[in-house]
């Protein structure tokens, strides 16, 4: 059985890549999941472009997860004879030997694809095997540091037979379609799923769901809330936060239907198989908008209106076929991007490792939407105060700076996601006011960056402070001011430098005051002694007899 066994390290993408991913996850912990950034990729062109569905491709899937992809488009095929679901586009895989079919026009999940030279499928690498890779990843990362949310989109097609050259042709069923949930259960992935049934239940009473735990709350400014006469809070359109799913429910994956071909729709009813209780309907968790340079999708950034309704980027996804697309512009407009690379002769003959470099370029542009290249820098060898995050005015990217430097700071207005202001004067990090904050999503970052560009007395070469530092523990980036602690360790080695810098003058004054007090006390004692000596000598000179204590 396949498992999550990547052949590369996450930090192969760039230095401190794991730190980048963790820092941005922790920032968005209370943001509803439908506003977060989920880098996505279609698995068929990414790992099975040459038509080979064999065990060696498990490493490709594992590596995509390892470098930071969190949204995956999976193509599943309905076998007309067994009613089962598989990943091979042809149905004749019942034998124990690999099945190789003639070239078939592989129908794409979302876009037309060119023909693969042949399909090579092995029964030992099937839909359960593929889903088990995701399940073992979730099991292996089910910790405070490793937990992440995963989105799986299932596009359904009829499987071709060895005599059928087009997998989109109609299929005659001799057995009813099996529930997709049976396949999900066989891979143990259903136990990790947050389902439509759970979502509806949570929405009915936020008091006992998303607001029941102070450590795993959900920010309600992003959606509509209703207050009943009995003080029950509900929502018709809200989604939970990542922290609620990961740390309270221990749910790590949401599964949704993607494109369902007409041939499958004619014979498969999710309600009849009860799959609709576990799998979200098509379009409910986003419907990828194809990217066209001449007519790009709507940008959700609205500088004249900072309300959530005006910039409703809920589950917004943009579909792109190349890593050279202006990915940054799409992300800044509020989109997650789904890479669906075109399959051509050059791509199918290239090695997986060669194509993987392109996927790394895409993930750098998407998962690291906030940090500048090679940031946050490794602070090893630097002074402990080099642990505070600042935003560049020029491009809105973040970098690591010395906390003792003086800058203006970003403040969120009334807790609103898209409403920002700046402190009137520069300050060192330890002296920043409580209003300091940090963008949690790319669209929030766009609103703040635009404010900087339109602030007349802020040069383009300048930068501002953000509420993000690793003073408590190296490489553990937290918000909450200079005194915030890393939730994963008890370290505080970096904070001392900034605290000393901020209160050094006070300490000096206190020490000086104590010394002055001690010196003054000694002076008073000495003066008292001198007065007593002078009085005794005066009495002797005047003939005054000393009377001691009687014996």
C-alpha positions as a printed Julia matrix, in Angstrom:
551×3 Matrix{Float64}:
   0.0    0.0     0.0
   1.29   3.47   -0.93
   2.07   5.92    1.85
   3.37   9.45    2.26
   7.09   8.98    1.66
   8.5   12.13    0.03
  11.91  11.98   -1.58
  12.65  15.68   -1.01
  12.72  17.95    2.02
  10.27  20.87    2.24
  13.26  23.19    2.65
  14.43  22.17   -0.84
  12.12  24.92   -2.1
  14.05  27.63   -0.25
  15.88  28.18    3.01
  13.58  27.98    6.03
  10.62  26.93    3.86
   9.06  25.1     6.8
   9.29  28.31    8.83
   7.54  30.25    6.06
   4.63  27.81    5.95
   4.27  27.64    9.74
   4.42  31.42   10.28
   1.62  32.08    7.77
  -0.52  29.23    9.11
  -0.28  30.61   12.64
  -1.22  34.11   11.48
  -4.45  32.91    9.85
  -5.42  30.53   12.67
  -8.7   32.35   13.5
  -9.58  33.37    9.9
 -12.44  31.34    8.34
 -10.97  28.71    6.02
 -12.85  30.03    2.97
 -10.68  33.19    2.99
  -7.33  31.43    3.3
  -4.76  30.7     0.6
  -4.61  27.1    -0.68
  -2.02  26.47   -3.41
  -3.52  23.88   -5.72
  -2.51  21.51   -8.5
  -4.18  18.95  -10.77
  -2.65  15.53  -10.16
  -3.26  13.99  -13.59
  -0.94  16.32  -15.54
   1.43  16.76  -12.6
   2.17  13.11  -11.84
   0.47  10.95  -14.5
   1.08  12.98  -17.66
   2.56  10.03  -19.54
  -0.39   7.76  -18.73
   1.52   5.66  -16.21
  -0.48   4.88  -13.05
   2.07   2.82  -11.14
   3.51   2.65   -7.62
   6.53   4.78   -8.46
   4.23   7.81   -8.93
   3.39   7.83   -5.23
   6.6    9.78   -4.61
   5.43  12.53   -6.97
   2.2   12.97   -5.01
   4.07  12.86   -1.68
   6.57  15.48   -2.87
   3.8   17.88   -3.94
   2.33  17.63   -0.45
   5.76  18.06    1.14
   6.58  21.34   -0.62
   3.27  22.94    0.38
   0.45  22.12   -2.03
  -2.79  21.96   -0.06
  -5.48  21.68   -2.76
  -5.55  18.75   -5.18
  -7.7   17.96   -8.19
  -8.16  14.2    -8.55
  -9.65  12.41  -11.55
 -11.65   9.29  -10.64
 -13.12   6.87  -13.17
 -16.29   4.78  -12.85
 -15.92   1.15  -13.92
 -19.12   0.19  -15.7
 -18.75  -3.51  -14.95
 -17.98  -3.39  -11.23
 -19.46  -0.01  -10.31
 -16.19   0.78   -8.53
 -14.07   3.91   -8.69
 -10.47   3.97   -9.86
  -7.69   6.31  -10.95
  -6.87   4.5   -14.2
  -8.8    5.89  -17.2
  -9.43   2.34  -18.45
 -11.51  -0.29  -16.73
  -9.64  -3.49  -17.63
  -7.41  -3.67  -14.55
  -8.84  -6.68  -12.83
  -5.88  -8.89  -13.65
  -2.74  -8.95  -11.55
  -0.58  -7.88  -14.5
  -0.19  -4.26  -15.64
  -2.67  -3.17  -18.3
  -1.44  -1.15  -21.26
  -3.99   0.37  -23.63
  -3.7    2.18  -26.95
  -3.55   5.96  -26.96
  -6.74   7.48  -25.6
  -7.97  11.04  -25.69
  -7.8   11.75  -21.98
 -10.64  14.05  -21.06
  -9.35  16.77  -18.76
 -10.83  17.62  -15.41
 -11.26  21.27  -16.34
  -9.41  21.92  -19.6
  -8.83  19.87  -22.77
  -5.62  17.84  -22.63
  -3.64  16.22  -25.4
  -3.45  12.47  -25.79
  -1.09  10.41  -23.68
   0.93   7.78  -25.56
  -0.64   4.91  -23.59
  -2.06   3.98  -20.23
  -0.1    1.69  -17.97
  -2.05   0.75  -14.87
  -1.43  -1.71  -12.06
  -4.19  -3.04   -9.77
  -1.93  -2.52   -6.75
  -1.92   1.27   -7.29
  -5.56   2.31   -7.25
  -7.86   4.98   -5.83
  -7.43   3.65   -2.3
  -3.64   3.71   -2.71
  -3.72   7.31   -3.89
  -5.98   8.49   -1.08
  -3.88   6.6     1.47
  -0.95   8.89    0.63
  -2.99  11.85    1.88
  -4.2    9.93    4.92
  -0.69   8.89    6.0
   0.49  12.49    5.56
  -2.26  13.7     7.89
  -1.44  10.96   10.39
   2.27  11.8    10.3
   1.69  15.54   10.73
  -1.1   15.46   13.29
   0.77  17.74   15.68
   0.56  21.4    16.68
   3.48  22.15   14.39
   2.56  19.98   11.42
  -1.22  20.16   11.07
  -2.57  21.77    7.88
  -5.92  21.79    6.08
  -6.25  19.81    2.84
  -8.78  20.27    0.02
  -9.57  17.39   -2.34
 -11.68  17.99   -5.45
 -13.0   14.84   -7.15
 -13.75  15.04  -10.88
 -15.71  12.01  -12.08
 -15.49  10.34  -15.51
 -16.56   7.02  -17.03
 -13.7    4.57  -17.43
 -12.96   3.47  -20.99
 -12.63  -0.18  -21.88
  -9.75  -1.65  -23.86
 -11.95  -1.28  -26.94
 -12.97   2.27  -26.16
 -10.61   5.05  -27.12
 -12.37   7.89  -25.33
 -12.96   7.93  -21.58
 -15.68  10.55  -21.99
 -17.91   8.18  -23.95
 -20.98   6.74  -22.29
 -20.6    3.64  -20.16
 -23.11   0.85  -19.85
 -23.39  -0.16  -16.23
 -23.94  -3.75  -15.28
 -23.65  -2.88  -11.58
 -24.85   0.21   -9.68
 -22.16   2.75   -8.77
 -20.61   2.04   -5.42
 -20.64   4.87   -2.83
 -17.56   7.03   -3.08
 -17.51   7.09    0.7
 -16.64   3.36    0.6
 -13.43   4.22   -1.24
 -12.74   7.05    1.19
 -13.28   4.75    4.16
 -10.97   2.11    2.73
  -8.2    4.72    2.74
  -9.15   5.86    6.3
  -9.5    9.4     5.01
 -13.19   9.84    5.81
 -12.46   9.91    9.55
 -10.35  13.03    8.97
 -12.99  14.83    6.87
 -15.01  17.89    7.83
 -18.33  17.16    6.15
 -21.39  19.13    4.97
 -23.36  17.54    7.8
 -20.86  18.81   10.39
 -20.81  22.29    8.81
 -24.6   22.67    8.99
 -24.61  21.48   12.6
 -21.87  23.92   13.59
 -23.61  26.84   11.88
 -26.8   26.35   13.88
 -25.17  27.15   17.22
 -21.82  28.93   17.3
 -21.94  29.04   21.11
 -21.29  25.32   21.22
 -19.06  25.06   18.14
 -16.75  27.78   16.85
 -16.97  29.92   20.01
 -16.85  27.15   22.56
 -13.05  27.17   22.95
 -10.96  30.3    23.52
  -7.92  28.63   21.96
  -9.71  27.69   18.72
 -12.07  30.57   17.94
 -13.3   31.81   14.56
 -13.27  35.51   13.63
 -16.92  36.4    12.96
 -16.19  39.7    11.17
 -15.9   37.7     7.94
 -19.47  36.39    7.83
 -23.1   37.03    8.81
 -24.2   36.18   12.35
 -27.74  36.01   13.74
 -28.71  36.34   17.42
 -31.79  34.44   18.59
 -33.99  35.37   21.55
 -32.25  32.74   23.69
 -28.84  34.31   22.85
 -27.93  31.49   20.48
 -25.64  32.76   17.73
 -25.92  31.17   14.29
 -24.7   31.89   10.77
 -26.16  31.17    7.33
 -22.87  31.53    5.45
 -19.92  31.2     7.83
 -17.05  28.72    7.82
 -14.86  27.59   10.74
 -11.28  28.63   11.28
  -8.26  26.47   10.64
  -7.47  26.29   14.36
 -10.99  25.0    15.13
 -10.66  22.19   12.6
  -7.06  21.26   13.34
  -6.86  21.59   17.1
 -10.4   21.09   18.42
 -12.09  18.72   15.97
  -8.88  17.17   14.61
 -10.39  17.33   11.12
  -7.88  17.96    8.37
  -9.57  17.51    4.98
 -12.56  18.83    3.06
 -13.72  16.82    0.03
 -15.82  18.27   -2.79
 -17.11  17.22   -6.16
 -15.52  18.87   -9.16
 -16.55  18.37  -12.76
 -18.9   15.39  -13.11
 -19.28  14.22  -16.7
 -22.74  13.82  -18.17
 -22.17  10.08  -18.59
 -21.51   9.69  -14.86
 -24.31  12.05  -13.82
 -26.76   9.88  -15.75
 -26.06   6.87  -13.54
 -24.64   8.23  -10.29
 -26.69  10.08   -7.64
 -24.72  11.24   -4.55
 -27.95  11.45   -2.56
 -28.86   7.84   -3.34
 -25.46   6.62   -2.12
 -25.44   9.08    0.85
 -22.19  10.52   -0.48
 -23.69  14.01   -0.25
 -23.46  13.83    3.56
 -19.65  13.58    3.37
 -18.74  15.29    0.07
 -19.56  18.93   -0.65
 -21.51  19.69   -3.85
 -19.66  20.94   -6.93
 -19.03  24.69   -6.68
 -19.73  24.87   -2.94
 -16.02  25.08   -2.16
 -15.04  27.32   -5.05
 -15.38  26.97   -8.8
 -12.01  27.7   -10.44
 -12.19  30.61  -12.88
  -9.96  29.99  -15.95
  -7.26  32.63  -16.23
  -7.07  34.56  -19.47
  -4.5   37.35  -19.78
  -6.77  39.37  -22.06
  -9.79  39.03  -19.74
  -8.44  38.25  -16.23
 -10.94  37.27  -13.53
 -12.5   39.88  -11.29
 -10.13  41.38   -8.73
 -11.64  41.32   -5.25
  -9.56  44.29   -4.1
 -11.83  47.34   -3.89
  -9.98  50.44   -2.64
 -13.19  52.45   -2.28
 -14.98  49.88   -0.12
 -13.32  48.01    2.72
 -16.28  45.85    3.73
 -16.08  42.07    3.46
 -19.11  42.05    1.15
 -17.32  44.3    -1.33
 -14.31  42.02   -1.4
 -16.05  38.69   -1.01
 -13.22  36.37   -2.03
 -14.79  33.34   -0.31
 -13.28  30.18   -1.85
 -12.05  32.2    -4.84
  -9.86  30.08   -7.14
  -8.13  30.96  -10.41
  -7.2   28.22  -12.85
  -3.88  28.6   -14.65
  -2.11  26.3   -17.1
   1.39  27.72  -16.71
   3.69  28.83  -13.92
   4.58  31.94  -15.95
   1.12  33.42  -15.39
   1.13  36.53  -13.2
   0.47  34.43  -10.1
   1.3   37.26   -7.7
  -1.35  39.54   -9.2
  -4.0   36.83   -8.85
  -3.07  36.17   -5.22
  -3.05  39.88   -4.36
  -6.57  40.06   -5.79
  -7.79  37.42   -3.34
  -7.47  34.18   -5.34
  -5.97  30.82   -4.57
  -4.41  29.45   -7.75
  -4.9   25.96   -9.14
  -2.15  24.85  -11.51
  -3.45  22.61  -14.3
  -0.34  22.34  -16.49
  -0.9   21.56  -20.16
   0.38  18.19  -21.33
   2.31  18.24  -24.56
   5.07  16.23  -26.2
   7.82  18.16  -24.44
   6.11  17.82  -21.08
   5.32  14.13  -21.29
   8.85  13.18  -22.29
  10.47  15.35  -19.62
  11.39  13.65  -16.4
   9.28  14.19  -13.3
  12.24  15.9   -11.62
  12.51  18.4   -14.49
   8.81  19.24  -14.37
   8.99  19.43  -10.57
  11.16  22.55  -10.77
   8.21  24.32  -12.41
   5.92  23.28   -9.58
   8.41  24.62   -7.04
   8.34  28.01   -8.76
   4.55  28.03   -8.52
   4.49  27.06   -4.86
   7.03  29.77   -3.97
   4.75  32.39   -5.52
   1.62  31.09   -3.8
   2.41  29.62   -0.39
   4.92  32.4     0.46
   2.6   35.24   -0.55
   3.85  37.55    2.23
   7.57  37.0     2.77
  10.16  38.4     0.36
  12.56  36.0    -1.35
  14.82  34.18    1.13
  12.85  35.57    4.08
  12.56  35.18    6.97
  16.32  35.08    7.15
  18.04  32.58    9.37
  19.03  34.56   12.47
  21.86  32.23   13.45
  24.95  34.3    14.13
  23.02  37.56   14.32
  22.3   39.52   17.47
  19.15  38.42   19.29
  17.26  41.62   18.46
  17.29  40.76   14.73
  13.89  39.07   15.0
  11.08  41.45   14.07
   9.08  41.57   10.82
   8.64  44.68    8.71
   6.83  45.39    5.43
   8.54  47.14    2.54
   6.69  50.13    1.11
   7.95  49.36   -2.39
   6.3   45.95   -2.9
   4.45  45.03    0.3
   6.75  42.09    1.04
   7.96  41.24    4.54
  11.51  40.93    5.82
  13.38  40.49    9.11
  14.75  43.64   10.76
  16.46  44.72   13.98
  13.78  45.25   16.63
  15.67  48.22   18.07
  15.26  50.24   14.87
  12.57  52.92   14.74
   9.65  52.61   12.31
   5.99  53.49   12.01
   3.68  50.53   12.51
   0.54  49.02   10.94
  -2.63  49.21   13.05
  -5.93  47.53   12.22
  -8.96  49.81   12.64
 -11.71  48.39   14.89
 -10.61  44.84   14.1
 -11.76  45.11   10.47
  -9.8   42.92    8.03
  -9.35  45.55    5.31
  -9.23  48.82    7.32
  -5.71  49.99    8.24
  -3.92  53.02    9.63
  -0.33  53.84   10.66
   1.15  55.1    13.9
   1.89  58.83   13.55
   5.53  58.55   14.58
   8.32  55.94   14.36
   8.95  53.76   17.41
  11.17  50.82   18.37
   9.38  47.47   18.33
   9.16  47.12   22.13
   7.33  50.48   22.39
   4.63  49.82   19.8
   0.98  50.45   20.81
  -1.57  47.63   21.32
  -3.28  48.39   18.0
  -0.36  46.94   16.0
  -1.43  44.11   13.71
  -0.42  41.97   10.72
  -2.24  40.97    7.51
  -3.54  37.41    7.73
  -4.54  36.93    4.09
  -3.16  38.18    0.75
  -6.15  40.5     0.28
  -5.58  42.09    3.7
  -1.95  42.57    2.69
  -3.04  44.31   -0.52
  -5.18  46.8     1.41
  -2.34  47.64    3.8
   0.23  47.92    1.02
  -2.01  50.31   -0.91
  -2.26  52.5     2.18
   1.54  52.68    2.32
   1.79  53.64   -1.34
  -0.66  56.51   -0.81
   0.9   57.84    2.39
   2.61  61.04    1.26
   5.34  61.24    3.93
   6.4   57.59    3.58
   9.24  57.11    1.05
   9.2   54.04   -1.2
  12.51  52.99    0.35
  10.97  52.94    3.83
   9.29  50.12    5.74
   6.84  49.7     8.62
   6.58  47.38   11.61
   4.17  44.43   11.65
   2.94  42.54   14.69
   5.18  39.54   14.04
   8.38  38.54   15.81
  10.49  35.58   16.89
  11.87  37.2    20.05
  10.72  34.38   22.31
  12.27  31.58   20.24
  14.33  31.64   17.08
  12.27  30.77   13.95
   9.0   30.74   15.91
   7.09  33.74   14.51
   4.26  34.98   16.71
   1.99  38.01   17.01
   0.93  39.76   20.2
   3.73  42.28   20.7
   7.27  41.98   22.0
   6.18  39.91   25.01
   4.4   37.21   22.99
   5.63  33.69   23.69
   6.21  30.86   21.27
   3.38  28.34   21.8
   5.68  25.42   20.96
   8.59  26.07   23.38
   9.39  27.93   26.59
  12.35  29.85   25.2
  12.83  33.58   25.69
  16.44  34.1    24.67
  15.73  36.72   22.02
  13.38  38.91   23.99
  16.0   39.97   26.54
  17.9   42.04   24.02
  14.85  44.12   23.12
  13.66  44.45   26.71
  17.09  45.66   27.78
  17.1   48.13   24.94
  13.63  49.41   25.82
  14.17  49.77   29.59
  17.92  50.37   29.8
  17.43  54.0    30.73
  14.98  53.07   33.48
  17.4   50.52   34.9
  20.23  53.06   34.88
  18.06  55.62   36.66
  16.98  53.1    39.3
  20.55  51.97   39.93
  21.74  55.59   40.09
  18.91  56.41   42.49
  19.81  53.52   44.78
  23.45  54.53   44.77
  22.52  58.14   45.51
  20.24  57.02   48.34
  22.94  54.77   49.84
  25.58  57.49   49.51
  23.23  60.06   50.99
  22.49  57.8    53.95
  26.2   57.36   54.66
  26.67  61.12   54.46
  23.87  61.67   56.99
  25.37  59.11   59.4
  28.8   60.7    59.13
  27.41  64.2    59.72
  25.55  62.92   62.82
  28.77  61.41   64.18
  30.66  64.63   63.6
  28.01  66.66   65.45
  28.15  64.3    68.45
  31.97  64.54   68.59
  31.9   68.33   68.47
  29.27  68.43   71.24
  31.37  66.09   73.46
  34.51  68.19   72.98
  32.58  71.34   73.79
  31.33  69.86   77.06
  34.9   68.89   78.03
  36.15  72.38   77.31
  33.35  73.9    79.38
  34.06  71.56   82.35
  30.91  69.53   82.07
  31.3   66.26   83.95
  30.24  63.13   82.2
  27.84  60.96   84.17
  27.81  57.37   83.12
  25.43  54.58   83.95
  25.42  53.8    87.7
  27.2   50.59   88.63
